[in-house]
Amino acid sequence: MMKSLSLLFGLLLLSNTFAQFDGEPSDESLTKTFTQEELEDIDSLKRGTVLKRRDVETGLFLSDYNTDKDANRTSFLYHLNNDLTALTAVQSLEFIYAHRFEHAWVEFFGFRATGNFEELTENNPSEGAVTDELRESEDSVLAFGASLSYRGTWIQDLVNSDKMFTTTAAGIGWYNYTQNLRVKSYSGPGLKCDFGLHRRSSPSFHYGLKMSYHLAHVERSAEFEGETSSQRSQVLSWLSFGIDLSFYF
């Protein structure tokens, strides 16, 4: 008799448990109210790349890092000539400080480049004849400016890696060009366009390659009365490839 009552009691409990899950779920189970901070985090996950982190000593995974939370960046670049047969014909060292806004980065750049005359510009006939010595003379360019940069993740679909990304930037600057053989200095506005391919190795660091194109119109001061702007100007134009080391903070 006692066994029968225990069995009956057990069946009643089991029936009551199933009844709680029977029928349509309550509105409370379907509705969740997100805070503004949670909504921003969800939107951030859609835009940024999530980095998996692992403790080197223990091997345990740490909390993920979303690159959409990046705020500031400093970059150090070393550029070489685009001509593989004359890599050192153009060399430059560049520094970039960048601050991230909602949809883009604002970059402030400064660099010093050295290169052969024929790699940096073409001769202005008003400045004199072209000689072999002039073509191979080493000139220098010092420039400062600002760019607008965008970061993309489309490359991840090609290389199957969530650590890879690209950057595209365009900006303006002020270029100072020194022609050493003729001992003349020029200055003027210029354009700078960049494309980079990078790998994010940690929340605070990335490395990669960057291609930069420069186009500037520079002039020197007049040497005699009536000398026109076209007679004392040079057009700078060169393409270079650089190694990029960047730090986030």
C-alpha positions as a printed NumPy array, in Angstrom:
array([[  0.   ,   0.   ,   0.   ],
       [  2.763,   2.44 ,   0.937],
       [  4.585,   1.65 ,  -2.283],
       [  1.452,   2.405,  -4.297],
       [  0.965,   5.737,  -2.545],
       [  4.626,   6.701,  -3.13 ],
       [  4.357,   5.829,  -6.808],
       [  1.134,   7.84 ,  -7.144],
       [  2.7  ,  10.814,  -5.395],
       [  5.722,  10.656,  -7.699],
       [  3.521,  10.594, -10.801],
       [  1.61 ,  13.666,  -9.578],
       [  4.877,  15.593,  -9.075],
       [  6.113,  14.607, -12.531],
       [  2.81 ,  15.662, -14.095],
       [  2.994,  19.062, -12.375],
       [  6.552,  19.587, -13.638],
       [  5.547,  18.95 , -17.259],
       [  2.566,  21.258, -16.874],
       [  4.887,  24.15 , -16.094],
       [  6.488,  23.788, -19.547],
       [  3.272,  23.036, -21.414],
       [  1.568,  25.656, -23.556],
       [  2.823,  29.059, -24.735],
       [  5.764,  30.649, -22.857],
       [  5.017,  33.692, -20.765],
       [  5.746,  37.194, -21.985],
       [  8.424,  37.519, -19.332],
       [ 10.386,  34.609, -20.858],
       [ 10.308,  36.198, -24.327],
       [ 10.998,  39.777, -23.4  ],
       [ 14.369,  41.089, -22.209],
       [ 15.069,  44.733, -21.597],
       [ 18.638,  45.706, -22.518],
       [ 20.402,  48.64 , -20.941],
       [ 21.961,  51.329, -23.128],
       [ 25.411,  49.982, -22.291],
       [ 24.413,  46.451, -23.359],
       [ 22.969,  47.754, -26.629],
       [ 26.213,  49.638, -27.335],
       [ 28.207,  46.468, -26.648],
       [ 26.027,  44.484, -29.068],
       [ 26.466,  47.145, -31.759],
       [ 30.19 ,  47.165, -31.04 ],
       [ 30.417,  43.418, -31.608],
       [ 28.89 ,  43.889, -35.071],
       [ 31.527,  46.462, -36.083],
       [ 34.712,  45.296, -34.398],
       [ 36.868,  42.198, -34.496],
       [ 36.876,  40.004, -31.388],
       [ 40.337,  38.832, -30.34 ],
       [ 40.711,  35.6  , -28.404],
       [ 43.285,  35.918, -25.627],
       [ 45.177,  33.146, -23.83 ],
       [ 47.389,  33.291, -20.745],
       [ 50.918,  32.288, -21.816],
       [ 51.773,  30.612, -18.505],
       [ 48.537,  28.741, -17.727],
       [ 47.203,  28.251, -21.244],
       [ 43.76 ,  29.374, -20.099],
       [ 41.628,  31.668, -22.24 ],
       [ 41.193,  35.221, -20.957],
       [ 38.259,  37.545, -21.627],
       [ 37.838,  38.485, -25.298],
       [ 38.871,  41.917, -26.586],
       [ 36.795,  43.778, -29.195],
       [ 38.903,  46.051, -31.41 ],
       [ 35.962,  48.447, -31.7  ],
       [ 36.96 ,  49.642, -28.235],
       [ 40.312,  50.992, -29.534],
       [ 40.84 ,  54.67 , -28.727],
       [ 44.368,  55.858, -29.597],
       [ 47.255,  54.55 , -31.662],
       [ 50.885,  55.424, -32.336],
       [ 52.596,  53.998, -35.421],
       [ 56.236,  53.787, -36.466],
       [ 56.987,  53.086, -40.119],
       [ 60.062,  52.524, -42.243],
       [ 59.507,  52.989, -45.987],
       [ 61.49 ,  51.83 , -49.013],
       [ 61.232,  52.564, -52.723],
       [ 58.589,  50.735, -54.753],
       [ 61.228,  49.735, -57.321],
       [ 62.609,  46.386, -56.151],
       [ 65.794,  46.93 , -58.155],
       [ 66.529,  50.16 , -56.259],
       [ 64.908,  49.741, -52.858],
       [ 67.123,  52.247, -51.048],
       [ 66.728,  54.931, -53.73 ],
       [ 63.929,  56.253, -51.485],
       [ 63.854,  55.729, -47.721],
       [ 61.766,  57.37 , -45.025],
       [ 60.928,  57.205, -41.334],
       [ 57.371,  58.107, -40.358],
       [ 55.523,  58.644, -37.1  ],
       [ 51.717,  58.672, -36.783],
       [ 49.461,  59.508, -33.874],
       [ 45.811,  58.522, -34.422],
       [ 42.595,  58.981, -32.47 ],
       [ 39.489,  56.932, -33.153],
       [ 36.047,  58.435, -33.587],
       [ 32.831,  56.488, -34.171],
       [ 33.338,  55.649, -37.841],
       [ 36.93 ,  56.65 , -38.661],
       [ 40.367,  57.518, -37.328],
       [ 42.001,  60.946, -37.524],
       [ 45.745,  60.575, -38.04 ],
       [ 48.499,  63.168, -37.586],
       [ 51.646,  62.199, -39.458],
       [ 55.194,  63.41 , -39.801],
       [ 58.027,  61.909, -41.815],
       [ 61.462,  62.545, -43.24 ],
       [ 62.36 ,  60.974, -46.583],
       [ 65.625,  60.83 , -48.475],
       [ 65.939,  59.771, -52.083],
       [ 67.483,  60.274, -55.473],
       [ 66.319,  63.301, -57.442],
       [ 64.913,  61.16 , -60.279],
       [ 62.866,  59.067, -57.84 ],
       [ 61.259,  62.03 , -56.072],
       [ 60.589,  64.515, -58.871],
       [ 61.096,  65.472, -62.501],
       [ 63.362,  68.296, -63.574],
       [ 61.94 ,  71.742, -64.222],
       [ 63.774,  73.021, -67.338],
       [ 63.711,  76.535, -65.887],
       [ 65.958,  75.305, -63.079],
       [ 68.668,  74.038, -65.397],
       [ 69.662,  71.022, -67.463],
       [ 69.478,  67.422, -66.262],
       [ 72.786,  65.7  , -65.62 ],
       [ 73.71 ,  62.25 , -64.329],
       [ 75.003,  63.885, -61.191],
       [ 71.635,  65.564, -60.649],
       [ 69.671,  62.355, -61.233],
       [ 71.673,  60.482, -58.619],
       [ 71.963,  63.305, -56.109],
       [ 70.346,  62.592, -52.737],
       [ 67.599,  65.01 , -51.768],
       [ 65.364,  65.149, -48.689],
       [ 61.7  ,  65.792, -47.859],
       [ 60.265,  66.745, -44.476],
       [ 56.47 ,  66.758, -44.16 ],
       [ 53.675,  67.073, -41.609],
       [ 49.93 ,  66.68 , -42.029],
       [ 46.654,  64.975, -41.157],
       [ 44.684,  62.105, -42.684],
       [ 41.318,  60.428, -42.349],
       [ 41.673,  56.648, -42.015],
       [ 39.184,  53.791, -42.267],
       [ 39.638,  50.219, -41.044],
       [ 38.162,  47.262, -42.914],
       [ 37.813,  43.532, -42.239],
       [ 36.957,  42.243, -45.735],
       [ 40.409,  40.619, -45.956],
       [ 39.3  ,  38.126, -43.282],
       [ 37.029,  36.421, -45.812],
       [ 40.042,  35.786, -48.067],
       [ 42.631,  34.613, -45.514],
       [ 40.284,  33.007, -42.964],
       [ 41.773,  34.885, -40.009],
       [ 39.986,  37.225, -37.607],
       [ 43.295,  38.915, -36.757],
       [ 43.824,  40.423, -40.223],
       [ 42.459,  43.822, -41.296],
       [ 43.122,  46.642, -43.761],
       [ 43.411,  50.403, -43.473],
       [ 42.795,  53.07 , -46.105],
       [ 43.759,  56.695, -45.505],
       [ 43.884,  59.976, -47.402],
       [ 45.191,  63.302, -46.15 ],
       [ 46.917,  66.596, -46.816],
       [ 50.193,  67.965, -45.546],
       [ 52.893,  70.577, -45.88 ],
       [ 56.008,  69.373, -47.713],
       [ 59.486,  70.851, -47.454],
       [ 61.862,  69.687, -50.191],
       [ 65.626,  70.295, -50.208],
       [ 67.502,  69.911, -53.492],
       [ 71.042,  69.408, -52.225],
       [ 73.035,  69.607, -55.47 ],
       [ 71.541,  72.964, -56.454],
       [ 71.304,  74.068, -52.815],
       [ 67.675,  75.105, -53.113],
       [ 64.687,  74.647, -50.795],
       [ 61.053,  74.33 , -51.8  ],
       [ 57.818,  74.059, -49.827],
       [ 54.119,  73.64 , -50.532],
       [ 50.971,  71.543, -50.024],
       [ 50.731,  67.871, -50.844],
       [ 48.471,  64.833, -50.819],
       [ 49.188,  61.5  , -49.147],
       [ 47.268,  58.247, -49.719],
       [ 47.875,  55.021, -47.79 ],
       [ 46.761,  51.427, -47.975],
       [ 47.781,  48.952, -45.304],
       [ 47.497,  45.243, -44.601],
       [ 47.931,  44.39 , -40.922],
       [ 47.767,  41.601, -38.353],
       [ 46.517,  42.31 , -34.847],
       [ 48.68 ,  40.168, -32.572],
       [ 47.346,  41.524, -29.246],
       [ 44.949,  44.172, -27.892],
       [ 47.838,  46.65 , -27.719],
       [ 49.854,  45.897, -30.879],
       [ 49.646,  45.262, -34.605],
       [ 52.213,  44.879, -37.369],
       [ 51.94 ,  44.887, -41.135],
       [ 52.79 ,  46.477, -44.465],
       [ 51.711,  49.836, -45.824],
       [ 51.841,  51.415, -49.281],
       [ 52.033,  55.218, -49.476],
       [ 51.691,  57.55 , -52.454],
       [ 52.744,  61.205, -52.286],
       [ 51.962,  64.086, -54.63 ],
       [ 53.028,  67.635, -53.777],
       [ 53.493,  70.977, -55.516],
       [ 56.372,  72.898, -53.942],
       [ 57.933,  76.257, -54.718],
       [ 61.02 ,  78.196, -53.707],
       [ 61.275,  81.924, -53.137],
       [ 61.898,  84.107, -56.199],
       [ 65.556,  84.699, -57.045],
       [ 64.933,  87.717, -59.269],
       [ 62.115,  90.109, -60.025],
       [ 59.55 ,  88.762, -62.454],
       [ 60.38 ,  85.075, -61.876],
       [ 57.085,  83.215, -62.251],
       [ 55.691,  80.501, -60.013],
       [ 56.058,  77.866, -62.734],
       [ 59.741,  78.735, -63.16 ],
       [ 60.554,  78.098, -59.499],
       [ 58.363,  75.1  , -58.694],
       [ 58.772,  71.351, -58.559],
       [ 56.225,  68.538, -58.514],
       [ 57.073,  65.763, -56.071],
       [ 55.664,  62.311, -56.72 ],
       [ 56.705,  58.9  , -55.396],
       [ 55.366,  55.559, -54.181],
       [ 56.828,  53.598, -51.293],
       [ 56.212,  50.466, -49.225],
       [ 56.711,  50.412, -45.495],
       [ 56.856,  48.182, -42.432],
       [ 54.259,  49.26 , -39.863],
       [ 54.556,  48.731, -36.094],
       [ 51.64 ,  50.182, -34.124],
       [ 50.699,  50.405, -30.437],
       [ 47.203,  50.987, -28.983],
       [ 46.427,  52.736, -25.712]])
